[in-house]
Amino acid sequence: MNGSTRTASAAPSDAVLPLPPLLPLLATDAEAVAYFAGIADLDATSPADHHLEDGVHLASGARLEQFARAGSGDAFCFVGEGGEDRPVVYVSLDGAAGPLALGLPELVRLCLALPWWRDAPGRTAEGLRSVAEEYREDVPDLDLRRDRAARALGLDPAELPSEAAALARLVELSRGPVAAACVVVGEEGDPFEPLFG
């Protein structure tokens, strides 16, 4: 789940090449946009329209750069300076925030494996199975659309994390040093609630 590399068939044996930049593909590739904006609720198609609410920032003072949004207006943000390997934080309009991934490749894998992750906080394993079933009822060709989006981004669908592994990773990030370094505060200086308690 943390890997951001793939094996190229034309390269020498066991050679590993980095994934191409993912953000442009999330904004322009039809299969990727259909899945991420339509199913995973991660819309990277209009970056000029992505603006955090005034005063929302990281307690550490590090840069918080929005690169995508959810339909609700919630924000997907990079932390600090650099490229797509920066930590990704989700900032909800209802005052919750927290890390989702250590880089865009990991976030992409999370959304492919567990597009209903926002419904995970506080849910039991049985509750999450129920959410997954609802998603599959609403989108009967979910697996096909997921696999097409993965391939469009240069990922092998067979190498995506399981739902359980993706959820465990979310919990791990929410309780570790990354969460401590990614505390989001509002205009008044009050910290946002963690995404996962």
XYZ file of N, CA, C and O in Angstrom:
788
model
N 0.818 -1.190 0.000
C 0.000 0.000 0.000
C 0.855 1.244 0.000
O 0.476 2.268 -0.513
N 2.047 1.188 0.596
C 2.889 2.355 0.668
C 3.756 2.514 -0.563
O 4.349 3.549 -0.758
N 3.865 1.476 -1.378
C 4.747 1.533 -2.526
C 4.233 2.463 -3.591
O 3.055 2.603 -3.808
N 5.148 3.161 -4.241
C 4.754 4.035 -5.326
C 5.514 3.657 -6.583
O 5.884 4.495 -7.371
N 5.777 2.363 -6.729
C 6.522 1.908 -7.885
C 5.782 0.784 -8.564
O 4.927 0.141 -7.990
N 6.147 0.564 -9.815
C 5.584 -0.570 -10.533
C 6.681 -1.162 -11.392
O 7.634 -0.503 -11.751
N 6.546 -2.415 -11.721
C 7.530 -3.085 -12.562
C 7.175 -2.856 -14.013
O 6.028 -3.013 -14.412
N 8.137 -2.482 -14.805
C 7.918 -2.255 -16.233
C 8.340 -3.495 -16.993
O 9.459 -3.977 -16.843
N 7.460 -4.008 -17.844
C 7.752 -5.243 -18.556
C 8.892 -5.080 -19.555
O 9.585 -6.030 -19.855
N 9.098 -3.862 -20.073
C 10.139 -3.657 -21.066
C 11.500 -3.392 -20.429
O 12.507 -3.336 -21.107
N 11.538 -3.219 -19.124
C 12.790 -2.913 -18.447
C 13.532 -4.214 -18.134
O 12.968 -5.295 -18.180
N 14.816 -4.100 -17.771
C 15.549 -5.298 -17.376
C 14.849 -5.985 -16.216
O 14.081 -5.371 -15.496
N 15.143 -7.262 -16.010
C 14.441 -8.027 -14.990
C 14.496 -7.337 -13.640
O 15.518 -6.804 -13.226
N 13.340 -7.335 -12.968
C 13.171 -6.763 -11.644
C 13.427 -5.260 -11.582
O 13.589 -4.709 -10.500
N 13.521 -4.562 -12.704
C 13.685 -3.109 -12.671
C 12.375 -2.475 -12.225
O 11.301 -2.935 -12.584
N 12.481 -1.429 -11.432
C 11.298 -0.768 -10.902
C 11.309 0.684 -11.353
O 12.311 1.375 -11.223
N 10.208 1.133 -11.892
C 10.075 2.512 -12.348
C 9.023 3.220 -11.516
O 8.039 2.604 -11.113
N 9.201 4.516 -11.259
C 8.177 5.237 -10.507
C 6.920 5.398 -11.349
O 6.965 5.372 -12.578
N 5.799 5.538 -10.647
C 4.549 5.828 -11.346
C 4.659 7.193 -12.006
O 5.372 8.068 -11.514
N 3.943 7.412 -13.102
C 3.909 8.759 -13.678
C 3.182 9.687 -12.705
O 2.482 9.215 -11.808
N 3.337 10.997 -12.856
C 2.574 11.900 -11.983
C 1.080 11.566 -12.060
O 0.507 11.417 -13.140
N 0.467 11.420 -10.892
C -0.928 10.980 -10.841
C -1.930 12.128 -10.901
O -3.020 11.961 -11.430
N -1.580 13.279 -10.354
C -2.546 14.370 -10.280
C -3.076 14.794 -11.650
O -4.296 14.954 -11.809
N -2.215 14.930 -12.674
C -2.762 15.272 -13.994
C -3.735 14.208 -14.514
O -4.741 14.536 -15.150
N -3.450 12.930 -14.240
C -4.345 11.857 -14.693
C -5.675 11.897 -13.941
O -6.736 11.658 -14.525
N -5.626 12.219 -12.644
C -6.868 12.325 -11.868
C -7.737 13.468 -12.360
O -8.945 13.476 -12.138
N -7.125 14.442 -13.028
C -7.859 15.596 -13.522
C -8.340 15.446 -14.960
O -9.289 16.125 -15.364
N -7.703 14.537 -15.739
C -8.012 14.515 -17.169
C -8.389 13.155 -17.752
O -9.085 13.106 -18.762
N -7.905 12.066 -17.178
C -8.194 10.755 -17.748
C -9.651 10.380 -17.476
O -10.099 10.380 -16.313
N -10.390 10.052 -18.512
C -11.829 9.800 -18.378
C -12.142 8.689 -17.379
O -13.060 8.816 -16.559
N -11.397 7.581 -17.431
C -11.647 6.462 -16.512
C -11.339 6.863 -15.072
O -12.075 6.527 -14.142
N -10.219 7.579 -14.883
C -9.837 8.005 -13.537
C -10.835 9.010 -12.975
O -11.269 8.901 -11.826
N -11.226 9.980 -13.778
C -12.191 10.991 -13.317
C -13.524 10.336 -12.979
O -14.130 10.636 -11.944
N -13.989 9.422 -13.828
C -15.270 8.754 -13.584
C -15.261 8.026 -12.246
O -16.236 8.064 -11.500
N -14.150 7.368 -11.936
C -14.084 6.622 -10.679
C -13.850 7.553 -9.486
O -14.579 7.513 -8.503
N -12.813 8.365 -9.570
C -12.434 9.153 -8.395
C -13.441 10.257 -8.078
O -13.830 10.422 -6.922
N -13.873 11.011 -9.075
C -14.850 12.066 -8.802
C -16.245 11.493 -8.601
O -16.999 11.961 -7.747
N -16.581 10.446 -9.353
C -17.934 9.908 -9.305
C -18.195 8.887 -8.220
O -19.294 8.806 -7.682
N -17.195 8.103 -7.859
C -17.393 7.025 -6.885
C -16.648 7.300 -5.574
O -17.222 7.191 -4.499
N -15.371 7.662 -5.665
C -14.565 7.873 -4.457
C -14.712 9.284 -3.894
O -14.178 9.581 -2.841
N -15.429 10.153 -4.593
C -15.694 11.523 -4.145
C -14.400 12.309 -3.927
O -14.236 13.013 -2.943
N -13.483 12.167 -4.879
C -12.234 12.924 -4.896
C -12.144 13.571 -6.271
O -11.847 12.909 -7.261
N -12.447 14.864 -6.329
C -12.506 15.587 -7.591
C -11.295 16.497 -7.730
O -11.167 17.490 -7.010
N -10.403 16.146 -8.649
C -9.194 16.934 -8.899
C -9.273 17.655 -10.243
O -8.259 18.096 -10.766
N -10.486 17.790 -10.796
C -10.616 18.302 -12.157
C -10.528 19.819 -12.280
O -10.249 20.314 -13.358
N -10.749 20.580 -11.229
C -10.713 22.043 -11.317
C -9.832 22.629 -10.222
O -10.324 23.247 -9.271
N -8.511 22.460 -10.324
C -7.640 22.888 -9.234
C -7.751 24.372 -8.907
O -7.578 24.767 -7.756
N -8.063 25.207 -9.870
C -8.179 26.642 -9.598
C -9.358 26.945 -8.670
O -9.391 27.995 -8.025
N -10.308 26.029 -8.592
C -11.479 26.239 -7.744
C -11.283 25.715 -6.323
O -12.180 25.826 -5.495
N -10.130 25.144 -6.022
C -9.905 24.522 -4.721
C -9.256 25.520 -3.773
O -8.103 25.893 -3.946
N -10.024 25.955 -2.783
C -9.515 26.917 -1.796
C -9.995 26.501 -0.423
O -11.194 26.290 -0.217
N -9.069 26.424 0.523
C -9.442 26.149 1.904
C -10.182 27.347 2.480
O -9.990 28.480 2.041
N -11.011 27.075 3.490
C -11.669 28.170 4.188
C -10.605 29.073 4.798
O -9.537 28.622 5.199
N -10.910 30.353 4.887
C -9.975 31.303 5.483
C -9.585 30.871 6.886
O -10.438 30.461 7.679
N -8.301 30.968 7.180
C -7.812 30.686 8.517
C -7.497 29.239 8.804
O -6.900 28.929 9.831
N -7.891 28.307 7.949
C -7.595 26.887 8.171
C -6.131 26.650 7.821
O -5.671 26.989 6.734
N -5.395 26.087 8.778
C -3.966 25.865 8.580
C -3.476 24.736 9.480
O -4.229 24.226 10.310
N -2.221 24.370 9.311
C -1.613 23.349 10.156
C -1.019 24.007 11.399
O -0.405 25.074 11.320
N -1.184 23.364 12.534
C -0.635 23.880 13.786
C 0.882 24.026 13.699
O 1.463 24.920 14.309
N 1.527 23.158 12.940
C 2.986 23.178 12.811
C 3.494 24.365 12.004
O 4.685 24.670 12.027
N 2.607 25.017 11.252
C 3.020 26.104 10.373
C 3.421 25.634 8.989
O 3.692 26.442 8.105
N 3.459 24.325 8.773
C 3.793 23.792 7.445
C 2.691 24.167 6.457
O 1.550 24.453 6.836
N 3.038 24.149 5.200
C 2.093 24.496 4.139
C 0.980 23.452 4.042
O 1.228 22.250 4.157
N -0.242 23.907 3.809
C -1.402 23.044 3.592
C -1.975 23.438 2.234
O -2.559 24.511 2.084
N -1.780 22.582 1.231
C -2.134 22.897 -0.157
C -3.256 21.996 -0.656
O -3.060 20.797 -0.863
N -4.436 22.578 -0.875
C -5.555 21.788 -1.375
C -5.328 21.436 -2.841
O -4.970 22.289 -3.645
N -5.559 20.158 -3.191
C -5.399 19.728 -4.577
C -6.663 19.069 -5.137
O -6.768 18.839 -6.339
N -7.616 18.770 -4.277
C -8.870 18.152 -4.727
C -9.935 18.429 -3.677
O -9.640 18.878 -2.572
N -11.175 18.138 -4.049
C -12.277 18.341 -3.107
C -13.276 17.207 -3.231
O -13.332 16.501 -4.237
N -14.067 17.080 -2.184
C -15.202 16.156 -2.191
C -16.431 16.956 -2.605
O -16.425 18.189 -2.583
N -17.499 16.262 -2.951
C -18.729 16.934 -3.354
C -19.284 17.847 -2.273
O -19.935 18.852 -2.561
N -19.008 17.542 -1.021
C -19.476 18.343 0.101
C -18.696 19.637 0.257
O -19.090 20.512 1.020
N -17.560 19.743 -0.435
C -16.680 20.888 -0.271
C -15.491 20.586 0.622
O -14.599 21.423 0.782
N -15.463 19.401 1.226
C -14.315 19.003 2.036
C -13.067 18.981 1.147
O -13.158 18.840 -0.071
N -11.897 19.124 1.781
C -10.655 19.304 1.031
C -9.668 18.162 1.214
O -9.507 17.638 2.312
N -9.022 17.793 0.118
C -7.864 16.906 0.134
C -6.647 17.815 -0.028
O -6.568 18.568 -1.008
N -5.695 17.744 0.908
C -4.573 18.675 0.911
C -3.237 17.963 1.061
O -3.126 16.988 1.808
N -2.233 18.493 0.377
C -0.862 18.079 0.599
C -0.309 18.863 1.786
O -0.687 20.014 2.007
N 0.628 18.247 2.506
C 1.282 18.889 3.640
C 2.725 19.192 3.269
O 3.439 18.315 2.766
N 3.152 20.424 3.529
C 4.538 20.808 3.305
C 4.832 21.142 1.855
O 3.930 21.398 1.058
N 6.107 21.118 1.534
C 6.583 21.444 0.192
C 6.980 20.168 -0.530
O 7.354 19.186 0.098
N 6.935 20.204 -1.840
C 7.383 19.054 -2.612
C 6.352 18.610 -3.623
O 5.509 19.392 -4.066
N 6.394 17.325 -3.950
C 5.538 16.772 -4.989
C 4.459 15.874 -4.427
O 3.965 16.068 -3.317
N 4.136 14.847 -5.190
C 3.025 13.951 -4.853
C 3.355 12.972 -3.730
O 2.479 12.236 -3.286
N 4.594 13.005 -3.250
C 4.979 12.108 -2.161
C 4.724 12.725 -0.784
O 4.980 12.098 0.237
N 4.165 13.923 -0.739
C 3.873 14.577 0.543
C 2.689 13.909 1.234
O 1.810 13.349 0.575
N 2.639 13.980 2.580
C 1.455 13.464 3.280
C 0.186 14.151 2.785
O 0.212 15.312 2.373
N -0.921 13.407 2.829
C -2.222 13.932 2.408
C -3.143 13.986 3.622
O -3.288 13.003 4.347
N -3.751 15.157 3.817
C -4.681 15.385 4.920
C -6.049 15.698 4.338
O -6.166 16.388 3.324
N -7.083 15.168 4.996
C -8.465 15.467 4.625
C -8.996 16.487 5.627
O -8.855 16.307 6.839
N -9.585 17.577 5.133
C -10.130 18.628 5.978
C -11.621 18.740 5.695
O -12.029 19.120 4.598
N -12.420 18.387 6.681
C -13.869 18.393 6.543
C -14.444 19.741 6.961
O -13.967 20.370 7.904
N -15.483 20.175 6.275
C -16.155 21.422 6.635
C -16.834 21.347 7.990
O -17.155 22.380 8.580
N -17.053 20.134 8.499
C -17.712 20.008 9.803
C -16.711 19.984 10.963
O -17.057 19.659 12.090
N -15.444 20.360 10.689
C -14.467 20.506 11.764
C -13.680 19.267 12.122
O -13.157 19.174 13.230
N -13.559 18.323 11.227
C -12.729 17.141 11.443
C -11.625 17.132 10.388
O -11.817 17.611 9.274
N -10.472 16.606 10.761
C -9.351 16.537 9.814
C -8.378 15.462 10.270
O -8.351 15.096 11.442
N -7.593 14.983 9.322
C -6.577 14.004 9.672
C -5.883 13.460 8.448
O -6.344 13.634 7.315
N -4.749 12.789 8.678
C -3.989 12.230 7.561
C -4.675 11.007 6.969
O -5.280 10.215 7.686
N -4.570 10.906 5.646
C -5.118 9.758 4.922
C -4.030 8.885 4.325
O -4.234 7.684 4.131
N -2.904 9.493 3.978
C -1.891 8.745 3.229
C -0.565 9.477 3.280
O -0.525 10.692 3.504
N 0.491 8.735 3.047
C 1.823 9.326 2.902
C 2.121 9.427 1.413
O 2.876 8.630 0.862
N 1.465 10.343 0.762
C 1.662 10.569 -0.655
C 0.429 10.232 -1.474
O -0.428 9.442 -1.060
N 0.352 10.849 -2.643
C -0.791 10.637 -3.526
C -0.912 9.189 -3.998
O -2.029 8.671 -4.075
N 0.197 8.483 -4.290
C 0.039 7.080 -4.688
C -0.688 6.247 -3.626
O -1.528 5.414 -3.952
N -0.382 6.484 -2.363
C -1.058 5.741 -1.300
C -2.529 6.149 -1.201
O -3.404 5.296 -0.993
N -2.827 7.438 -1.364
C -4.223 7.889 -1.338
C -5.019 7.255 -2.474
O -6.157 6.820 -2.280
N -4.421 7.205 -3.647
C -5.084 6.593 -4.803
C -5.415 5.133 -4.499
O -6.538 4.668 -4.750
N -4.471 4.404 -3.928
C -4.719 2.998 -3.591
C -5.816 2.862 -2.538
O -6.646 1.963 -2.605
N -5.820 3.774 -1.549
C -6.874 3.777 -0.537
C -8.242 3.945 -1.195
O -9.176 3.190 -0.912
N -8.366 4.927 -2.064
C -9.654 5.207 -2.701
C -10.086 4.103 -3.653
O -11.284 3.886 -3.846
N -9.126 3.418 -4.254
C -9.475 2.284 -5.105
C -9.936 1.098 -4.272
O -10.882 0.406 -4.630
N -9.284 0.871 -3.147
C -9.616 -0.281 -2.302
C -10.824 -0.027 -1.410
O -11.588 -0.944 -1.120
N -11.003 1.218 -0.966
C -11.995 1.535 0.048
C -12.640 2.886 -0.253
O -12.455 3.856 0.482
N -13.399 2.995 -1.343
C -13.950 4.303 -1.713
C -14.916 4.863 -0.678
O -15.190 6.059 -0.674
N -15.405 4.040 0.217
C -16.345 4.479 1.253
C -15.645 4.741 2.579
O -16.268 4.702 3.636
N -14.354 5.062 2.555
C -13.585 5.252 3.790
C -14.203 6.305 4.715
O -14.083 6.212 5.922
N -14.875 7.328 4.158
C -15.470 8.378 5.005
C -16.547 7.817 5.927
O -16.863 8.421 6.946
N -17.117 6.694 5.570
C -18.146 6.077 6.404
C -17.548 5.142 7.450
O -18.287 4.511 8.197
N -16.222 5.068 7.531
C -15.556 4.140 8.442
C -15.507 4.595 9.902
O -15.588 3.770 10.786
N -15.356 5.892 10.216
C -15.185 6.264 11.625
C -16.297 5.718 12.510
O -17.478 5.864 12.224
N -15.879 5.061 13.579
C -16.828 4.563 14.562
C -17.616 3.341 14.153
O -18.426 2.835 14.918
N -17.412 2.843 12.967
C -18.186 1.694 12.509
C -17.517 0.386 12.890
O -16.302 0.290 12.955
N -18.327 -0.600 13.075
C -17.822 -1.956 13.319
C -17.499 -2.603 11.979
O -17.890 -2.097 10.919
N -16.817 -3.722 12.021
C -16.531 -4.460 10.789
C -17.831 -4.814 10.080
O -17.940 -4.714 8.856
N -18.842 -5.193 10.854
C -20.147 -5.522 10.262
C -20.771 -4.290 9.614
O -21.335 -4.363 8.520
N -20.650 -3.146 10.284
C -21.178 -1.904 9.725
C -20.502 -1.520 8.431
O -21.148 -1.049 7.489
N -19.185 -1.721 8.374
C -18.456 -1.410 7.146
C -18.847 -2.347 6.017
O -18.926 -1.932 4.863
N -19.089 -3.613 6.340
C -19.563 -4.542 5.296
C -20.899 -4.057 4.737
O -21.158 -4.143 3.547
N -21.744 -3.529 5.618
C -23.035 -3.010 5.185
C -22.859 -1.818 4.241
O -23.543 -1.709 3.224
N -21.919 -0.918 4.586
C -21.636 0.236 3.718
C -21.124 -0.246 2.369
O -21.534 0.250 1.318
N -20.213 -1.226 2.390
C -19.668 -1.762 1.143
C -20.776 -2.365 0.284
O -20.816 -2.162 -0.930
N -21.699 -3.076 0.917
C -22.819 -3.669 0.180
C -23.692 -2.597 -0.444
O -24.135 -2.731 -1.594
N -23.934 -1.505 0.283
C -24.729 -0.400 -0.261
C -24.047 0.213 -1.479
O -24.702 0.511 -2.480
N -22.723 0.422 -1.390
C -21.979 0.957 -2.521
C -22.124 0.035 -3.720
O -22.346 0.489 -4.838
N -21.991 -1.252 -3.485
C -22.052 -2.211 -4.592
C -23.458 -2.307 -5.182
O -23.612 -2.543 -6.370
N -24.481 -2.084 -4.362
C -25.848 -2.041 -4.892
C -26.043 -0.809 -5.758
O -26.674 -0.869 -6.817
N -25.507 0.322 -5.311
C -25.637 1.569 -6.066
C -24.793 1.577 -7.338
O -25.156 2.216 -8.325
N -23.655 0.895 -7.290
C -22.729 0.852 -8.431
C -22.398 -0.615 -8.709
O -21.363 -1.123 -8.296
N -23.291 -1.323 -9.421
C -23.091 -2.762 -9.636
C -21.790 -3.110 -10.360
O -21.248 -4.187 -10.149
N -21.287 -2.192 -11.182
C -20.036 -2.462 -11.901
C -18.834 -1.813 -11.208
O -17.844 -1.465 -11.843
N -18.913 -1.678 -9.892
C -17.858 -1.012 -9.119
C -16.489 -1.616 -9.369
O -15.521 -0.896 -9.624
N -16.373 -2.937 -9.298
C -15.068 -3.576 -9.473
C -14.497 -3.322 -10.861
O -13.305 -3.041 -11.014
N -15.333 -3.369 -11.870
C -14.897 -3.105 -13.238
C -14.408 -1.659 -13.367
O -13.342 -1.396 -13.936
N -15.166 -0.719 -12.822
C -14.786 0.697 -12.896
C -13.501 0.955 -12.102
O -12.652 1.723 -12.532
N -13.372 0.302 -10.942
C -12.149 0.429 -10.136
C -10.951 -0.071 -10.929
O -9.907 0.570 -10.979
N -11.082 -1.241 -11.545
C -9.968 -1.824 -12.293
C -9.578 -0.957 -13.487
O -8.388 -0.777 -13.768
N -10.554 -0.390 -14.164
C -10.249 0.504 -15.294
C -9.503 1.741 -14.816
O -8.550 2.194 -15.449
N -9.961 2.320 -13.704
C -9.292 3.503 -13.159
C -7.872 3.169 -12.727
O -6.939 3.934 -12.977
N -7.689 2.026 -12.081
C -6.349 1.619 -11.651
C -5.420 1.499 -12.849
O -4.297 2.034 -12.845
N -5.877 0.822 -13.878
C -5.037 0.650 -15.074
C -4.723 1.986 -15.732
O -3.614 2.196 -16.231
N -5.690 2.901 -15.751
C -5.465 4.224 -16.338
C -4.358 4.974 -15.604
O -3.671 5.811 -16.186
N -4.171 4.647 -14.324
C -3.143 5.296 -13.514
C -1.845 4.493 -13.464
O -0.921 4.844 -12.744
N -1.780 3.399 -14.223
C -0.578 2.594 -14.268
C -0.450 1.600 -13.130
O 0.647 1.126 -12.828
N -1.572 1.269 -12.492
C -1.562 0.337 -11.362
C -2.174 -0.997 -11.769
O -3.115 -1.031 -12.554
N -1.655 -2.063 -11.189
C -2.210 -3.389 -11.400
C -3.312 -3.608 -10.368
O -3.035 -3.602 -9.165
N -4.564 -3.788 -10.781
C -5.652 -3.985 -9.816
C -5.409 -5.139 -8.850
O -5.849 -5.093 -7.701
N -4.678 -6.166 -9.287
C -4.403 -7.311 -8.415
C -3.471 -6.943 -7.263
O -3.393 -7.675 -6.277
N -2.779 -5.820 -7.364
C -1.839 -5.409 -6.326
C -2.400 -4.349 -5.391
O -1.680 -3.820 -4.544
N -3.685 -4.050 -5.508
C -4.295 -3.083 -4.599
C -4.451 -3.703 -3.219
O -4.623 -4.913 -3.093
N -4.423 -2.880 -2.170
C -4.610 -3.432 -0.827
C -6.035 -3.932 -0.647
O -6.963 -3.482 -1.339
N -6.210 -4.850 0.282
C -7.559 -5.303 0.619
C -8.272 -4.188 1.375
O -7.642 -3.247 1.872
N -9.592 -4.299 1.490
C -10.357 -3.318 2.264
C -9.863 -3.283 3.700
O -9.692 -2.205 4.282
N -9.602 -4.448 4.281
C -9.145 -4.519 5.669
C -7.779 -3.849 5.830
O -7.550 -3.116 6.799
N -6.865 -4.085 4.887
C -5.529 -3.484 4.962
C -5.609 -1.966 4.801
O -4.916 -1.217 5.496
N -6.470 -1.490 3.896
C -6.622 -0.049 3.697
C -7.181 0.614 4.945
O -6.715 1.679 5.368
N -8.161 -0.005 5.573
C -8.747 0.546 6.790
C -7.733 0.528 7.936
O -7.606 1.500 8.683
N -6.969 -0.547 8.052
C -5.942 -0.637 9.094
C -4.899 0.465 8.912
O -4.413 1.047 9.891
N -4.563 0.767 7.667
C -3.594 1.833 7.392
C -4.150 3.192 7.816
O -3.435 4.015 8.383
N -5.427 3.442 7.556
C -6.048 4.696 8.002
C -5.951 4.841 9.516
O -5.608 5.906 10.037
N -6.267 3.774 10.218
C -6.214 3.801 11.681
C -4.778 4.027 12.153
O -4.529 4.832 13.055
N -3.820 3.345 11.511
C -2.407 3.511 11.870
C -1.968 4.961 11.719
O -1.326 5.528 12.608
N -2.304 5.572 10.594
C -1.915 6.964 10.363
C -2.581 7.912 11.354
O -1.995 8.910 11.753
N -3.804 7.602 11.748
C -4.540 8.494 12.641
C -4.000 8.481 14.066
O -4.321 9.365 14.855
N -3.174 7.498 14.392
C -2.686 7.360 15.767
C -1.183 7.554 15.894
O -0.653 7.486 16.983
N -0.503 7.790 14.806
C 0.952 7.843 14.849
C 1.512 9.242 14.762
O 0.789 10.240 14.874
N 2.820 9.328 14.535
C 3.497 10.626 14.474
C 3.030 11.492 13.310
O 3.110 12.712 13.392
N 2.540 10.877 12.245
C 2.040 11.679 11.122
C 0.843 12.499 11.574
O 0.730 13.687 11.249
N -0.055 11.894 12.343
C -1.228 12.623 12.836
C -0.803 13.789 13.723
O -1.367 14.890 13.631
N 0.201 13.567 14.563
C 0.676 14.633 15.447
C 1.269 15.791 14.648
O 1.154 16.951 15.050
N 1.887 15.492 13.506
C 2.495 16.526 12.672
C 1.490 17.192 11.736
O 1.818 18.196 11.109
N 0.278 16.635 11.646
C -0.718 17.135 10.690
C -1.979 17.639 11.381
O -3.084 17.496 10.865
N -1.825 18.249 12.551
C -2.981 18.792 13.264
C -3.450 20.048 12.541
O -2.684 20.994 12.330
N -4.722 20.046 12.149
C -5.314 21.179 11.446
C -6.072 22.030 12.457
O -6.775 21.509 13.319
N -5.888 23.336 12.348
C -6.591 24.262 13.237
C -7.388 25.255 12.400
O -7.074 25.523 11.244
N -8.423 25.788 13.019
C -9.262 26.772 12.353
C -8.778 28.189 12.600
O -7.758 28.427 13.249
N -9.547 29.128 12.108
C -9.179 30.543 12.187
C -8.969 31.005 13.626
O -8.106 31.828 13.909
N -9.735 30.446 14.556
C -9.632 30.852 15.966
C -8.515 30.111 16.697
O -8.287 30.355 17.878
N -7.849 29.194 16.023
C -6.751 28.463 16.641
C -7.147 27.162 17.303
O -6.314 26.496 17.904
N -8.434 26.791 17.221
C -8.886 25.534 17.817
C -8.584 24.374 16.879
O -8.874 24.441 15.680
N -8.042 23.270 17.420
C -7.756 22.124 16.557
C -9.039 21.441 16.086
O -10.026 21.390 16.809
N -8.991 20.949 14.861
C -10.095 20.167 14.332
C -10.126 18.817 15.049
O -9.116 18.329 15.512
N -11.305 18.206 15.085
C -11.455 16.863 15.635
C -10.748 15.869 14.720
O -10.725 16.051 13.496
N -10.172 14.790 15.275
C -9.543 13.788 14.398
C -10.606 13.050 13.575
O -11.732 12.866 14.025
N -10.223 12.656 12.367
C -11.147 11.893 11.517
C -11.496 10.556 12.132
O -12.610 10.080 12.016
N -10.504 9.932 12.755
C -10.688 8.618 13.367
C -10.300 8.724 14.823
O -9.160 9.015 15.145
N -11.260 8.515 15.714
C -11.019 8.720 17.140
C -10.153 7.666 17.759
O -9.895 6.633 17.247
